[in-house]
Amino acid sequence: MTWAGSIFDTAGTPAERIARLAWFLIIVSAVTYLLVLVATGIAMRRARARRTQGDLADTRPETGKRLTRNVAIATIATTLILLVYVTATALTGKAIAWPLNARQPLTIEVTGYQWWWQFRYRDSVPSNWLTTSNELHIPVGRPVRVILLSNDVIHSFWIPELHGKQDLIPGHRNTTWIQADRPGVWKAHCAEFCGHQHAKMQFDVVAESPAQFDQWYIRQLASALPPTDSAAKRGHDVFVQRTCIMCHSINGTEAGSNVGPELTHIASRPSIAAGSLPNTRVNLGRWILNPQLIKPGVRMPPNALSPADMNALLDYLETLK
Amino acid sequence: MSAQPLSAERAVESDPNSPASLHDRLERVWRNGPGLWGWLTSVNHKSIALRSIITAFTFFGIAGVEAALMRVQLARPENSFIGPDLYNQLFTTHGSAMMFLFAVPMVQSVALYFVPIMIGTRNVAFPRLNAFGYWTYLIGGVLLFSALFTNTGPDQGWFSYVPLAGPGFSPGKRVDIWAQMITFTEIAAIVAAIEVIVTVFKQRAPGMSLNRVPPFVWAMVVMSFMVLVAMPYVATASAMLAMDRLIATQFFNYAEGGDALLWQHLFWFFGHPEVYIIFIPGLGMVSAIVATFSRRPVFGYTAVVLSLVAIGFLSFGLWVHHMFATPLTQTGQSFFTAASAMIAIPTGVTIFCWIATIWSGRPRFDTPMLYVVGFIALFTIGGLSGLLLASVPVDLQITDTDFLPGHIHYVLLGGMVFPLFGALHYWFPKVTGRMMSERLGKVSFWLLFIGVNVTFFPQLLLGIAGMPRRVYTYLADSGWGGLNLTSSIGAGFIALGMLLLVINIARSLAAGAAAGADPWGGETLEWAISSPAPDYNFAYIPIVHGRSALWADTGDLDAVAGLREDRREVLQTTMLDAVPDSRHEHPDPTIVPLLTALAVGVGLIWGIFDPIGFAVGGVLTFIALAAWGWPEKPKPNTHEVVEVPK
Amino acid sequence: MTVIGEIAAETGRQAERPLRPVVNVSDLPSVVYGSRVVTWWGTTGFMAAEAATLSACVASYYYVLRNYESFPPLRTPLPDLLVPTISLIVLILSLVPCYLFARAAKRLDRPATLRWMWVAAVVMLIATALRLMEFSSLNVRWDANAYASVAWAVVFAHFTLLLADTLETVLFAVIMQTREPTRYYPGVAEDAFYSYFMVAVWIPCYVTVYLVPRWV
């Protein structure tokens, strides 16, 4: 039942209800399928027996009558099954709608980019708005209203453990909702073909206790600390003097562009390259040197940094916890 | 009706020559011209349908190789066999070619080959239009694959969602080539649909009233009506897309009031019926095979025909179930779920009727019949997995995952390709005069049957496991490696099965046993004439006395005499009851259809690069059509008998 | 194909079912009119496909309409009514000569057929010219916004039908003038039949493009 990452590995009400409906439909389908196969098998055996006896086709009126009755019964049974099916679907549809009595909902605005994710946590206090990239933290037990926007083409937001998909369509403002009922760490994928790197457009989902979540939130709100040691200082200079600054932002520095993912707390994230590479020093170095080798077609250009510059840059990025 | 009954004696009197010389005279009038010129100018429905079938089969082969390459790439995680650019071209052209260049043209070609023979006429209603349709289709197909082989193949997906396919995110000419390929194939599809409808309505053999039309022919008529309504939608949509890209219209640009979802509505209003356009003919082929091999007419003729019609109608009410993950109101969801469920009823009825046919029949399990059983086993999985997709909540989880390719391949391989291969083994003797090898046929059937299951069942599971579709690779820690490898191994079985099938075709062509006119003891009129069919189909137009044309009468068939033998004359009958009504002279072979298709081709292909091309192509097309419409010199001793309306 | 030819020679026509002629159809007419002719059905088939195309354009128009709070969009003037309405009237009037030449064609009355065909051709050429002027009556370029694009699409899609019908009428008139093949008379009658369709489908398009923006 808990097939990791599958739609049956549920951690929230909508996914749970859908999984139940899916199981029901799978069982009904399997039984129906077996019945069709058995009927076909019997028809073939009967017919084969008649063939060896050398009879002609059985076109007697009484056989015809019986067959008409059987076809009618099968059709009525099909119709009844479909009625149950439509009803079950409608009931589940109602059960997974946004709970109107939701208390203290959290609102997150998701924006899809070719090929990464931006999350903006809304708060009644504007200065508490938080922007992160490719990493979604949610508190367990609290409903989250998700607003879906796109910066470029159509993407689709999907965390199989929590709920079905909803598309991010430019020019439209779609919404969905999620709620984690247990802590967990999951991988989510873009589910609408969005160009070259659709395959590697993922993000990490972390569902944690409200206390841990608040802690995380406060830490993320903080600006990056100025570098202290000389290597990190040099790395910072590399960042702001080379091309990095054209696209990325680090709060607390002059880097403020939002073409690419923001990197204020890059070192605290489990992965880089939109969830497609574990966040290690080696991977980060490979990525910065030539992202095209890892995600061909990605918007980020190769960076011909000297080994010393590269090491310094990595030192600096590792301080951005 | 002004025809007079003739005694057999008078028939002989008015036709003093032996049947052999009658054959020679008809052959002289109806055959294609000699050599390459004869090939280019042919307007014979069998020549054109056969080359169309071969063309479609070739495209099927190329698109199949593309699928194999994709399966190699996906066999293990983070494989580097194919990069995303090529992969996206492969899956886009695989889908586009299978849908537009294989499935629809293939079922229409089968219709254009066999419908005229099954209803007892000499040619399709508009022979030159038929040739024109083939040439446009060929140009469209060559255009798409030329683009692929020069590494400028479309890479936006066969569904071309905007804005990804729009001017902002797909620069270059790839999408324009795709859009123009759509235009070519839509012209061809609409033309073929009109051919089928009009031929069936106006050229049936005397006595074949509408309630005696074989289910196969009914299926083709339903499919053709669906083409007439559905195809213009995708043609309009792709024209809008091309205009957005070429002359900066704003149909899909949200910043100027356009809408990305408008594309999806237009596309799926075509795209869902498209699936049924493809498999309703499959149901027709199954009907033909089941009847012949069960040695009895299909059980529940009326129920089967009405079900086909009902499926055709209902299929236009389902398109939104491709868009459940775009926002949709609760009522909308319920409506489209219910409509999707409803279509399962007529589909179920047809399957129940075939099981009843086998049940009460005296079936022989030759290869065609095996494919029918394979059809039931595979297509039912496809249909039932479709129920999961039509249920909105479940759909939200499994749509756009690997479940989808699993489902659609069960539906299309099960519902169309298996019946098609059954039909291939069934009608091969009629087309070529030779039998196919039963042994090779059975081995390739089992390879294909096992291959389809091993390939696509894991994909259903992968979808449930959360793997998105249309990805060129996946990470090692996703846990999807095993199922993907299994799926790829299955593809190997399919490839082997296909290889054996091709070998079987080649061997049987060269050295198959002679088939004779009626190797299976068939029910319908095509088995009355020699194999391969003569160019004129029937020496005399047969008269039909029952639903099973050949089983209703044993021995000689009643027939109609009096059509001219010195020119291409066909008999037209009334639409409902098929009473002989008028004679109609058909055109001789001509190059004009090819020239017209070339003119259209110049316009549409040049138009990709410069709107002026459309204007030039339009003028050329008009010139070609004027030549088309220009009257031929009247033949000597033409006596028109005019009957003016009262 | 040669392979198949050889097989034919080899297997011959064995087991072919003998056909016994019992009815003679040699005195059936060879020129008939209306739904008795295949071309009537073919024309109807193309009408169905063309109607579907136009309905796709009109449906897109209403779909886009929902996206605007004010329609036509801000700073986009309404389309003019004068030229389009004259054009509509001319189109409807063109049906009179169409009806007359169809009637004449059904009686094989060559002078009347020719006379009314040429009248119809001239009126339709005027209608085509007016339609070209209509594009400027839309008062907006096709690339200004989605409203402009769909309005152009509806008018242009129908323009292609009008142009095709006009050219067909001219072509038929030339053929009938120079050749007069008897078997073309039913086709001439059908040309009028197509014109009825072409004018009829324009009416909802006209209402959509020129009146609806005034009403919403």
PDB file of C-alpha atoms in Angstrom, chain C residues 23-121:
ATOM      1  CA  VAL C  23     -31.715  -6.654 -64.750  1.00  0.00           C
ATOM      2  CA  ASN C  24     -30.755  -4.287 -67.546  1.00  0.00           C
ATOM      3  CA  VAL C  25     -29.903  -0.735 -66.565  1.00  0.00           C
ATOM      4  CA  SER C  26     -28.806   0.530 -69.966  1.00  0.00           C
ATOM      5  CA  ASP C  27     -31.729   2.888 -70.301  1.00  0.00           C
ATOM      6  CA  LEU C  28     -31.247   4.589 -66.951  1.00  0.00           C
ATOM      7  CA  PRO C  29     -30.561   8.299 -67.342  1.00  0.00           C
ATOM      8  CA  SER C  30     -26.961   9.509 -67.339  1.00  0.00           C
ATOM      9  CA  VAL C  31     -27.671  13.126 -66.393  1.00  0.00           C
ATOM     10  CA  VAL C  32     -29.789  13.655 -63.284  1.00  0.00           C
ATOM     11  CA  TYR C  33     -30.109  16.487 -60.787  1.00  0.00           C
ATOM     12  CA  GLY C  34     -29.935  17.244 -57.090  1.00  0.00           C
ATOM     13  CA  SER C  35     -29.447  14.560 -54.495  1.00  0.00           C
ATOM     14  CA  ARG C  36     -29.527  11.904 -57.205  1.00  0.00           C
ATOM     15  CA  VAL C  37     -26.004  12.951 -58.221  1.00  0.00           C
ATOM     16  CA  VAL C  38     -22.855  12.093 -56.298  1.00  0.00           C
ATOM     17  CA  THR C  39     -21.521  15.633 -56.693  1.00  0.00           C
ATOM     18  CA  TRP C  40     -24.487  16.953 -54.742  1.00  0.00           C
ATOM     19  CA  TRP C  41     -23.448  14.704 -51.871  1.00  0.00           C
ATOM     20  CA  GLY C  42     -19.815  15.647 -52.274  1.00  0.00           C
ATOM     21  CA  THR C  43     -20.681  19.338 -52.164  1.00  0.00           C
ATOM     22  CA  THR C  44     -22.765  18.709 -49.062  1.00  0.00           C
ATOM     23  CA  GLY C  45     -19.798  16.955 -47.458  1.00  0.00           C
ATOM     24  CA  PHE C  46     -17.545  19.913 -48.109  1.00  0.00           C
ATOM     25  CA  MET C  47     -20.251  22.207 -46.763  1.00  0.00           C
ATOM     26  CA  ALA C  48     -20.253  20.194 -43.545  1.00  0.00           C
ATOM     27  CA  ALA C  49     -16.487  20.547 -43.191  1.00  0.00           C
ATOM     28  CA  GLU C  50     -16.633  24.261 -44.024  1.00  0.00           C
ATOM     29  CA  ALA C  51     -19.469  24.845 -41.596  1.00  0.00           C
ATOM     30  CA  ALA C  52     -17.390  23.104 -38.930  1.00  0.00           C
ATOM     31  CA  THR C  53     -14.439  25.375 -39.725  1.00  0.00           C
ATOM     32  CA  LEU C  54     -16.567  28.492 -39.465  1.00  0.00           C
ATOM     33  CA  SER C  55     -18.132  27.235 -36.255  1.00  0.00           C
ATOM     34  CA  ALA C  56     -14.628  26.771 -34.830  1.00  0.00           C
ATOM     35  CA  CYS C  57     -13.825  30.398 -35.702  1.00  0.00           C
ATOM     36  CA  VAL C  58     -17.104  31.725 -34.304  1.00  0.00           C
ATOM     37  CA  ALA C  59     -16.739  29.615 -31.151  1.00  0.00           C
ATOM     38  CA  SER C  60     -13.231  31.052 -30.708  1.00  0.00           C
ATOM     39  CA  TYR C  61     -14.721  34.534 -31.059  1.00  0.00           C
ATOM     40  CA  TYR C  62     -17.105  33.952 -28.173  1.00  0.00           C
ATOM     41  CA  TYR C  63     -14.414  32.242 -26.142  1.00  0.00           C
ATOM     42  CA  VAL C  64     -12.133  35.246 -26.477  1.00  0.00           C
ATOM     43  CA  LEU C  65     -15.034  37.586 -25.770  1.00  0.00           C
ATOM     44  CA  ARG C  66     -15.249  36.172 -22.227  1.00  0.00           C
ATOM     45  CA  ASN C  67     -11.685  37.302 -21.579  1.00  0.00           C
ATOM     46  CA  TYR C  68     -12.506  40.983 -21.956  1.00  0.00           C
ATOM     47  CA  GLU C  69     -14.194  43.127 -19.379  1.00  0.00           C
ATOM     48  CA  SER C  70     -15.240  45.594 -22.053  1.00  0.00           C
ATOM     49  CA  PHE C  71     -15.832  44.430 -25.562  1.00  0.00           C
ATOM     50  CA  PRO C  72     -14.450  45.330 -27.983  1.00  0.00           C
ATOM     51  CA  PRO C  73     -11.336  45.950 -25.896  1.00  0.00           C
ATOM     52  CA  LEU C  74     -10.383  49.401 -24.717  1.00  0.00           C
ATOM     53  CA  ARG C  75      -9.114  51.819 -27.359  1.00  0.00           C
ATOM     54  CA  THR C  76     -10.442  49.537 -30.091  1.00  0.00           C
ATOM     55  CA  PRO C  77     -13.207  51.156 -32.126  1.00  0.00           C
ATOM     56  CA  LEU C  78     -16.336  49.275 -33.098  1.00  0.00           C
ATOM     57  CA  PRO C  79     -16.389  47.892 -36.630  1.00  0.00           C
ATOM     58  CA  ASP C  80     -18.203  50.004 -39.212  1.00  0.00           C
ATOM     59  CA  LEU C  81     -21.636  48.863 -40.272  1.00  0.00           C
ATOM     60  CA  LEU C  82     -22.051  50.548 -43.649  1.00  0.00           C
ATOM     61  CA  VAL C  83     -19.864  48.536 -46.005  1.00  0.00           C
ATOM     62  CA  PRO C  84     -20.521  45.187 -44.298  1.00  0.00           C
ATOM     63  CA  THR C  85     -24.256  45.730 -44.492  1.00  0.00           C
ATOM     64  CA  ILE C  86     -24.132  46.742 -48.159  1.00  0.00           C
ATOM     65  CA  SER C  87     -21.965  43.700 -48.755  1.00  0.00           C
ATOM     66  CA  LEU C  88     -24.483  41.494 -46.962  1.00  0.00           C
ATOM     67  CA  ILE C  89     -27.319  42.888 -49.075  1.00  0.00           C
ATOM     68  CA  VAL C  90     -25.368  42.370 -52.283  1.00  0.00           C
ATOM     69  CA  LEU C  91     -24.627  38.803 -51.204  1.00  0.00           C
ATOM     70  CA  ILE C  92     -28.273  38.093 -50.571  1.00  0.00           C
ATOM     71  CA  LEU C  93     -29.217  39.726 -53.881  1.00  0.00           C
ATOM     72  CA  SER C  94     -26.707  37.521 -55.685  1.00  0.00           C
ATOM     73  CA  LEU C  95     -28.946  34.598 -54.807  1.00  0.00           C
ATOM     74  CA  VAL C  96     -31.601  35.851 -57.230  1.00  0.00           C
ATOM     75  CA  PRO C  97     -29.539  35.273 -60.388  1.00  0.00           C
ATOM     76  CA  CYS C  98     -28.246  32.079 -58.764  1.00  0.00           C
ATOM     77  CA  TYR C  99     -31.772  30.835 -58.335  1.00  0.00           C
ATOM     78  CA  LEU C 100     -32.622  31.837 -61.916  1.00  0.00           C
ATOM     79  CA  PHE C 101     -29.653  30.154 -63.556  1.00  0.00           C
ATOM     80  CA  ALA C 102     -30.222  27.025 -61.481  1.00  0.00           C
ATOM     81  CA  ARG C 103     -33.824  26.948 -62.657  1.00  0.00           C
ATOM     82  CA  ALA C 104     -32.729  27.452 -66.248  1.00  0.00           C
ATOM     83  CA  ALA C 105     -30.083  24.763 -65.896  1.00  0.00           C
ATOM     84  CA  LYS C 106     -32.718  22.327 -64.734  1.00  0.00           C
ATOM     85  CA  ARG C 107     -34.574  22.932 -68.017  1.00  0.00           C
ATOM     86  CA  LEU C 108     -31.436  22.760 -70.160  1.00  0.00           C
ATOM     87  CA  ASP C 109     -32.274  26.335 -71.202  1.00  0.00           C
ATOM     88  CA  ARG C 110     -28.877  27.457 -72.417  1.00  0.00           C
ATOM     89  CA  PRO C 111     -29.499  31.171 -73.130  1.00  0.00           C
ATOM     90  CA  ALA C 112     -31.170  31.745 -69.771  1.00  0.00           C
ATOM     91  CA  THR C 113     -28.540  29.744 -67.943  1.00  0.00           C
ATOM     92  CA  LEU C 114     -25.751  31.747 -69.520  1.00  0.00           C
ATOM     93  CA  ARG C 115     -27.443  35.068 -69.017  1.00  0.00           C
ATOM     94  CA  TRP C 116     -28.099  34.572 -65.323  1.00  0.00           C
ATOM     95  CA  MET C 117     -24.729  32.959 -64.704  1.00  0.00           C
ATOM     96  CA  TRP C 118     -22.966  36.023 -66.002  1.00  0.00           C
ATOM     97  CA  VAL C 119     -25.207  38.268 -63.939  1.00  0.00           C
ATOM     98  CA  ALA C 120     -24.503  36.144 -60.872  1.00  0.00           C
ATOM     99  CA  ALA C 121     -20.779  36.178 -61.602  1.00  0.00           C
TER     100      ALA C 121
END
